[in-house]
Amino acid sequence: MVEFKDVSVTYNSSGVDALNKVNLKINDGDFAFVVGPSGAGKSTLIKLVLKEIDATSGTVIVNGFNLKKLRRRKIPALRRTIGVVFQDFRLIPTMTVYENVAFVLRVIDAPAKYIRSRVPYVISLVGLSEKAKCYPTELSGGEQQRVALARALVNDPQLIIADEPTGNIDPALSYEIVELLKGINECGTTILMVTHEHDLVRYFGGRIININKGSIAFDEVVGGSASNENK
């Protein structure tokens, strides 16, 4: 669960109010699109959830952690409950698909036996079993983003943050990435997807959180054209 209670963020260096008394609750198992113009506060919201920055005022609760009271040494424990998918993939070019995904588990000293079973399973979930020994340069943009998604998923996080995950791939493949995220969500993982691609949002529908000038302008569940196609 993610909950913001009267959360404000002011950047002292610029005096900019990035968020202004935001109240927001994302329950376990939700899938929510976060939309809004550049500079609206979307990145600030994500940085707060990851505790990369602190709120100027208010309370942020993520997966049972009260971030206002969270000590620095506990931040890794928080982040292990969150998987992040970035726009620019952030794969390690000298590692294969398997090694990129396994790296996440090796960092936290997961047992070798678990790594050997978990990594191939997650790679298969994103449809890349045949590419496990390939390097990032041998993959298309869509395939690289699938690897990034597998890496975010491998530690079985409670929450996945997808930060513009379709920004660097072919538009036709964007729908496949969101379909994958939807499938992951149906298995119980909470998904928070930041996007500028309104066509995707209109197609899939669901919960839409619109941030504008640091405030929640719109937070509702809307129907998508995909549901109409399936009727």
mmCIF file of C-alpha atoms in Angstrom:
data_model
loop_
_atom_site.group_PDB
_atom_site.id
_atom_site.type_symbol
_atom_site.label_atom_id
_atom_site.label_comp_id
_atom_site.label_asym_id
_atom_site.label_seq_id
_atom_site.Cartn_x
_atom_site.Cartn_y
_atom_site.Cartn_z
ATOM 1 C CA MET A 1 0.000 0.000 0.000
ATOM 2 C CA VAL A 2 1.086 3.553 -0.754
ATOM 3 C CA GLU A 3 -0.476 6.413 1.160
ATOM 4 C CA PHE A 4 0.199 10.141 1.082
ATOM 5 C CA LYS A 5 -1.317 12.257 3.861
ATOM 6 C CA ASP A 6 -1.190 16.031 3.273
ATOM 7 C CA VAL A 7 2.187 15.669 1.566
ATOM 8 C CA SER A 8 3.992 18.764 0.349
ATOM 9 C CA VAL A 9 7.448 19.089 -1.193
ATOM 10 C CA THR A 10 9.249 22.382 -1.675
ATOM 11 C CA TYR A 11 12.660 22.390 -3.327
ATOM 12 C CA ASN A 12 14.733 24.864 -1.313
ATOM 13 C CA SER A 13 17.201 25.492 -4.138
ATOM 14 C CA SER A 14 14.481 26.870 -6.409
ATOM 15 C CA GLY A 15 11.627 27.577 -4.032
ATOM 16 C CA VAL A 16 9.369 25.491 -6.271
ATOM 17 C CA ASP A 17 6.384 23.766 -4.641
ATOM 18 C CA ALA A 18 6.561 20.389 -6.401
ATOM 19 C CA LEU A 19 3.683 18.876 -4.437
ATOM 20 C CA ASN A 20 1.053 20.708 -2.420
ATOM 21 C CA LYS A 21 -0.904 18.891 0.322
ATOM 22 C CA VAL A 22 -1.372 15.727 -1.704
ATOM 23 C CA ASN A 23 -3.647 13.003 -0.333
ATOM 24 C CA LEU A 24 -3.477 9.713 -2.185
ATOM 25 C CA LYS A 25 -4.047 6.045 -1.377
ATOM 26 C CA ILE A 26 -3.041 3.120 -3.585
ATOM 27 C CA ASN A 27 -4.200 -0.189 -2.168
ATOM 28 C CA ASP A 28 -2.456 -3.528 -2.489
ATOM 29 C CA GLY A 29 -3.263 -5.025 -5.888
ATOM 30 C CA ASP A 30 -4.143 -1.728 -7.582
ATOM 31 C CA PHE A 31 -2.995 -0.770 -11.071
ATOM 32 C CA ALA A 32 -2.821 2.992 -11.492
ATOM 33 C CA PHE A 33 -1.651 5.215 -14.311
ATOM 34 C CA VAL A 34 -0.035 8.487 -13.181
ATOM 35 C CA VAL A 35 -0.313 11.189 -15.828
ATOM 36 C CA GLY A 36 0.238 14.917 -16.083
ATOM 37 C CA PRO A 37 2.334 17.507 -17.912
ATOM 38 C CA SER A 38 6.098 17.871 -17.449
ATOM 39 C CA GLY A 39 6.876 19.553 -14.155
ATOM 40 C CA ALA A 40 3.526 18.578 -12.659
ATOM 41 C CA GLY A 41 5.059 16.592 -9.780
ATOM 42 C CA LYS A 42 5.063 13.000 -11.104
ATOM 43 C CA SER A 43 8.816 12.508 -10.650
ATOM 44 C CA THR A 44 8.663 14.015 -7.178
ATOM 45 C CA LEU A 45 5.952 11.529 -6.227
ATOM 46 C CA ILE A 46 8.119 8.605 -7.394
ATOM 47 C CA LYS A 47 11.190 9.931 -5.582
ATOM 48 C CA LEU A 48 9.179 10.153 -2.377
ATOM 49 C CA VAL A 49 7.981 6.543 -2.675
ATOM 50 C CA LEU A 50 11.585 5.381 -3.169
ATOM 51 C CA LYS A 51 12.760 7.699 -0.371
ATOM 52 C CA GLU A 52 15.204 9.433 -2.678
ATOM 53 C CA ILE A 53 13.866 12.674 -1.209
ATOM 54 C CA ASP A 54 11.862 13.507 1.928
ATOM 55 C CA ALA A 55 8.562 15.314 2.149
ATOM 56 C CA THR A 56 8.717 18.876 3.406
ATOM 57 C CA SER A 57 5.539 18.132 5.358
ATOM 58 C CA GLY A 58 2.989 15.362 5.648
ATOM 59 C CA THR A 59 3.305 11.588 5.904
ATOM 60 C CA VAL A 60 4.266 8.981 3.282
ATOM 61 C CA ILE A 61 3.613 5.297 3.979
ATOM 62 C CA VAL A 62 4.890 2.642 1.565
ATOM 63 C CA ASN A 63 4.416 -1.118 2.075
ATOM 64 C CA GLY A 64 4.096 -0.690 5.811
ATOM 65 C CA PHE A 65 7.051 1.695 6.187
ATOM 66 C CA ASN A 66 6.394 5.169 7.557
ATOM 67 C CA LEU A 67 9.018 7.055 5.545
ATOM 68 C CA LYS A 68 8.973 10.031 7.898
ATOM 69 C CA LYS A 69 10.279 7.801 10.695
ATOM 70 C CA LEU A 70 12.399 5.455 8.567
ATOM 71 C CA ARG A 71 16.063 5.380 9.548
ATOM 72 C CA ARG A 72 18.697 5.443 6.837
ATOM 73 C CA ARG A 73 19.845 1.891 7.540
ATOM 74 C CA LYS A 74 16.286 0.644 6.886
ATOM 75 C CA ILE A 75 15.996 2.222 3.423
ATOM 76 C CA PRO A 76 17.387 -0.890 1.638
ATOM 77 C CA ALA A 77 14.669 -2.970 3.321
ATOM 78 C CA LEU A 78 12.028 -0.595 1.940
ATOM 79 C CA ARG A 79 13.504 -0.689 -1.549
ATOM 80 C CA ARG A 80 13.582 -4.474 -1.593
ATOM 81 C CA THR A 81 9.764 -4.352 -1.516
ATOM 82 C CA ILE A 82 9.735 -2.235 -4.706
ATOM 83 C CA GLY A 83 10.717 -3.066 -8.276
ATOM 84 C CA VAL A 84 11.465 -0.201 -10.663
ATOM 85 C CA VAL A 85 11.285 -0.164 -14.455
ATOM 86 C CA PHE A 86 12.964 2.851 -16.053
ATOM 87 C CA GLN A 87 12.476 4.463 -19.457
ATOM 88 C CA ASP A 88 16.134 3.960 -20.390
ATOM 89 C CA PHE A 89 16.276 0.239 -19.400
ATOM 90 C CA ARG A 90 19.508 0.623 -17.325
ATOM 91 C CA LEU A 91 20.784 -2.837 -18.190
ATOM 92 C CA ILE A 92 24.433 -3.729 -17.598
ATOM 93 C CA PRO A 93 25.881 -4.091 -21.135
ATOM 94 C CA THR A 94 28.574 -6.616 -20.152
ATOM 95 C CA MET A 95 26.007 -9.001 -18.656
ATOM 96 C CA THR A 96 23.648 -11.393 -20.428
ATOM 97 C CA VAL A 97 19.894 -11.304 -19.942
ATOM 98 C CA TYR A 98 20.207 -14.024 -17.293
ATOM 99 C CA GLU A 99 23.043 -12.216 -15.510
ATOM 100 C CA ASN A 100 21.225 -8.849 -15.529
ATOM 101 C CA VAL A 101 18.201 -10.397 -13.840
ATOM 102 C CA ALA A 102 20.225 -12.569 -11.455
ATOM 103 C CA PHE A 103 22.321 -9.574 -10.382
ATOM 104 C CA VAL A 104 19.395 -8.200 -8.346
ATOM 105 C CA LEU A 105 19.264 -11.376 -6.261
ATOM 106 C CA ARG A 106 23.018 -11.685 -5.903
ATOM 107 C CA VAL A 107 23.201 -8.178 -4.448
ATOM 108 C CA ILE A 108 20.929 -9.244 -1.592
ATOM 109 C CA ASP A 109 22.794 -12.557 -1.115
ATOM 110 C CA ALA A 110 19.909 -14.765 -2.203
ATOM 111 C CA PRO A 111 20.790 -18.497 -2.122
ATOM 112 C CA ALA A 112 22.329 -19.793 -5.356
ATOM 113 C CA LYS A 113 19.702 -22.531 -5.606
ATOM 114 C CA TYR A 114 16.902 -19.951 -5.447
ATOM 115 C CA ILE A 115 18.602 -17.822 -8.112
ATOM 116 C CA ARG A 116 18.904 -20.821 -10.443
ATOM 117 C CA SER A 117 15.185 -21.525 -10.181
ATOM 118 C CA ARG A 118 13.757 -17.993 -9.903
ATOM 119 C CA VAL A 119 15.658 -16.265 -12.714
ATOM 120 C CA PRO A 120 14.672 -18.616 -15.570
ATOM 121 C CA TYR A 121 11.074 -18.538 -14.326
ATOM 122 C CA VAL A 122 10.883 -14.744 -14.415
ATOM 123 C CA ILE A 123 12.633 -14.569 -17.789
ATOM 124 C CA SER A 124 10.026 -16.979 -19.141
ATOM 125 C CA LEU A 125 7.224 -14.784 -17.768
ATOM 126 C CA VAL A 126 8.346 -11.940 -20.036
ATOM 127 C CA GLY A 127 8.766 -14.270 -23.000
ATOM 128 C CA LEU A 128 12.559 -14.175 -23.290
ATOM 129 C CA SER A 129 13.667 -17.719 -22.427
ATOM 130 C CA GLU A 130 15.366 -18.079 -25.806
ATOM 131 C CA LYS A 131 17.300 -14.839 -25.232
ATOM 132 C CA ALA A 132 18.684 -15.681 -21.778
ATOM 133 C CA LYS A 133 22.296 -15.862 -23.029
ATOM 134 C CA CYS A 134 22.088 -12.717 -25.193
ATOM 135 C CA TYR A 135 23.623 -9.363 -24.305
ATOM 136 C CA PRO A 136 21.591 -6.131 -24.298
ATOM 137 C CA THR A 137 23.122 -4.962 -27.592
ATOM 138 C CA GLU A 138 21.713 -8.085 -29.234
ATOM 139 C CA LEU A 139 18.161 -7.219 -28.212
ATOM 140 C CA SER A 140 15.533 -4.863 -29.593
ATOM 141 C CA GLY A 141 14.301 -1.972 -27.467
ATOM 142 C CA GLY A 142 11.146 -3.878 -26.590
ATOM 143 C CA GLU A 143 13.165 -6.925 -25.550
ATOM 144 C CA GLN A 144 15.466 -4.781 -23.408
ATOM 145 C CA GLN A 145 12.449 -3.349 -21.632
ATOM 146 C CA ARG A 146 11.174 -6.878 -21.027
ATOM 147 C CA VAL A 147 14.518 -7.674 -19.368
ATOM 148 C CA ALA A 148 14.145 -4.560 -17.231
ATOM 149 C CA LEU A 149 10.678 -5.742 -16.263
ATOM 150 C CA ALA A 150 11.992 -9.203 -15.371
ATOM 151 C CA ARG A 151 14.699 -7.582 -13.241
ATOM 152 C CA ALA A 152 12.073 -5.504 -11.401
ATOM 153 C CA LEU A 153 9.965 -8.599 -10.834
ATOM 154 C CA VAL A 154 12.622 -11.122 -9.816
ATOM 155 C CA ASN A 155 12.673 -10.205 -6.122
ATOM 156 C CA ASP A 156 8.881 -10.661 -5.933
ATOM 157 C CA PRO A 157 8.199 -7.045 -4.884
ATOM 158 C CA GLN A 158 4.915 -5.846 -3.431
ATOM 159 C CA LEU A 159 4.987 -2.800 -5.708
ATOM 160 C CA ILE A 160 6.363 -2.150 -9.186
ATOM 161 C CA ILE A 161 6.952 1.427 -10.287
ATOM 162 C CA ALA A 162 7.090 1.708 -14.067
ATOM 163 C CA ASP A 163 8.509 5.154 -14.833
ATOM 164 C CA GLU A 164 7.766 5.943 -18.498
ATOM 165 C CA PRO A 165 8.486 2.290 -19.411
ATOM 166 C CA THR A 166 7.328 2.734 -23.012
ATOM 167 C CA GLY A 167 9.153 5.984 -23.751
ATOM 168 C CA ASN A 168 12.064 4.428 -25.654
ATOM 169 C CA ILE A 169 10.346 1.643 -27.560
ATOM 170 C CA ASP A 170 8.269 1.332 -30.698
ATOM 171 C CA PRO A 171 4.667 2.491 -30.111
ATOM 172 C CA ALA A 172 3.299 -0.875 -31.217
ATOM 173 C CA LEU A 173 5.387 -2.602 -28.539
ATOM 174 C CA SER A 174 4.148 -0.212 -25.848
ATOM 175 C CA TYR A 175 0.870 -2.083 -25.683
ATOM 176 C CA GLU A 176 2.723 -5.378 -25.147
ATOM 177 C CA ILE A 177 4.640 -3.917 -22.197
ATOM 178 C CA VAL A 178 1.433 -2.665 -20.574
ATOM 179 C CA GLU A 179 -0.208 -6.050 -21.212
ATOM 180 C CA LEU A 180 2.708 -7.668 -19.370
ATOM 181 C CA LEU A 181 2.299 -5.232 -16.480
ATOM 182 C CA LYS A 182 -1.430 -5.956 -16.404
ATOM 183 C CA GLY A 183 -0.698 -9.693 -16.219
ATOM 184 C CA ILE A 184 1.729 -9.149 -13.354
ATOM 185 C CA ASN A 185 -0.883 -7.032 -11.601
ATOM 186 C CA GLU A 186 -3.474 -9.800 -11.959
ATOM 187 C CA CYS A 187 -1.109 -12.037 -9.970
ATOM 188 C CA GLY A 188 -1.352 -9.579 -7.054
ATOM 189 C CA THR A 189 1.505 -7.109 -7.551
ATOM 190 C CA THR A 190 0.617 -3.430 -7.202
ATOM 191 C CA ILE A 191 1.573 -1.396 -10.286
ATOM 192 C CA LEU A 192 2.149 2.345 -10.442
ATOM 193 C CA MET A 193 2.854 3.398 -14.031
ATOM 194 C CA VAL A 194 3.928 6.931 -14.912
ATOM 195 C CA THR A 195 3.298 7.778 -18.550
ATOM 196 C CA HIS A 196 2.891 10.610 -21.053
ATOM 197 C CA GLU A 197 1.257 8.272 -23.564
ATOM 198 C CA HIS A 198 -2.414 9.132 -23.348
ATOM 199 C CA ASP A 199 -3.295 6.714 -26.151
ATOM 200 C CA LEU A 200 -2.221 3.852 -23.872
ATOM 201 C CA VAL A 201 -4.269 5.202 -20.983
ATOM 202 C CA ARG A 202 -7.351 5.632 -23.174
ATOM 203 C CA TYR A 203 -6.943 2.119 -24.556
ATOM 204 C CA PHE A 204 -6.471 0.255 -21.267
ATOM 205 C CA GLY A 205 -8.464 2.493 -18.940
ATOM 206 C CA GLY A 206 -8.536 1.756 -15.227
ATOM 207 C CA ARG A 207 -7.489 4.054 -12.420
ATOM 208 C CA ILE A 208 -6.093 7.340 -13.689
ATOM 209 C CA ILE A 209 -4.300 9.739 -11.340
ATOM 210 C CA ASN A 210 -3.710 13.108 -12.992
ATOM 211 C CA ILE A 211 -1.214 15.418 -11.313
ATOM 212 C CA ASN A 212 -1.134 19.086 -12.284
ATOM 213 C CA LYS A 213 0.832 21.884 -10.635
ATOM 214 C CA GLY A 214 1.637 19.713 -7.637
ATOM 215 C CA SER A 215 -1.928 18.662 -6.867
ATOM 216 C CA ILE A 216 -4.162 15.716 -7.710
ATOM 217 C CA ALA A 217 -6.415 17.104 -10.433
ATOM 218 C CA PHE A 218 -8.228 13.851 -11.180
ATOM 219 C CA ASP A 219 -8.294 10.393 -9.567
ATOM 220 C CA GLU A 220 -10.962 8.104 -10.986
ATOM 221 C CA VAL A 221 -11.502 4.747 -12.629
ATOM 222 C CA VAL A 222 -12.423 5.082 -16.300
ATOM 223 C CA GLY A 223 -13.318 2.571 -18.962
ATOM 224 C CA GLY A 224 -10.885 1.921 -21.815
ATOM 225 C CA SER A 225 -11.450 1.075 -25.440
ATOM 226 C CA ALA A 226 -9.825 -2.348 -24.845
ATOM 227 C CA SER A 227 -12.791 -3.390 -22.691
ATOM 228 C CA ASN A 228 -15.160 -2.373 -25.486
ATOM 229 C CA GLU A 229 -13.210 -4.500 -27.983
ATOM 230 C CA ASN A 230 -13.534 -7.534 -25.727
ATOM 231 C CA LYS A 231 -17.307 -7.312 -25.481
#
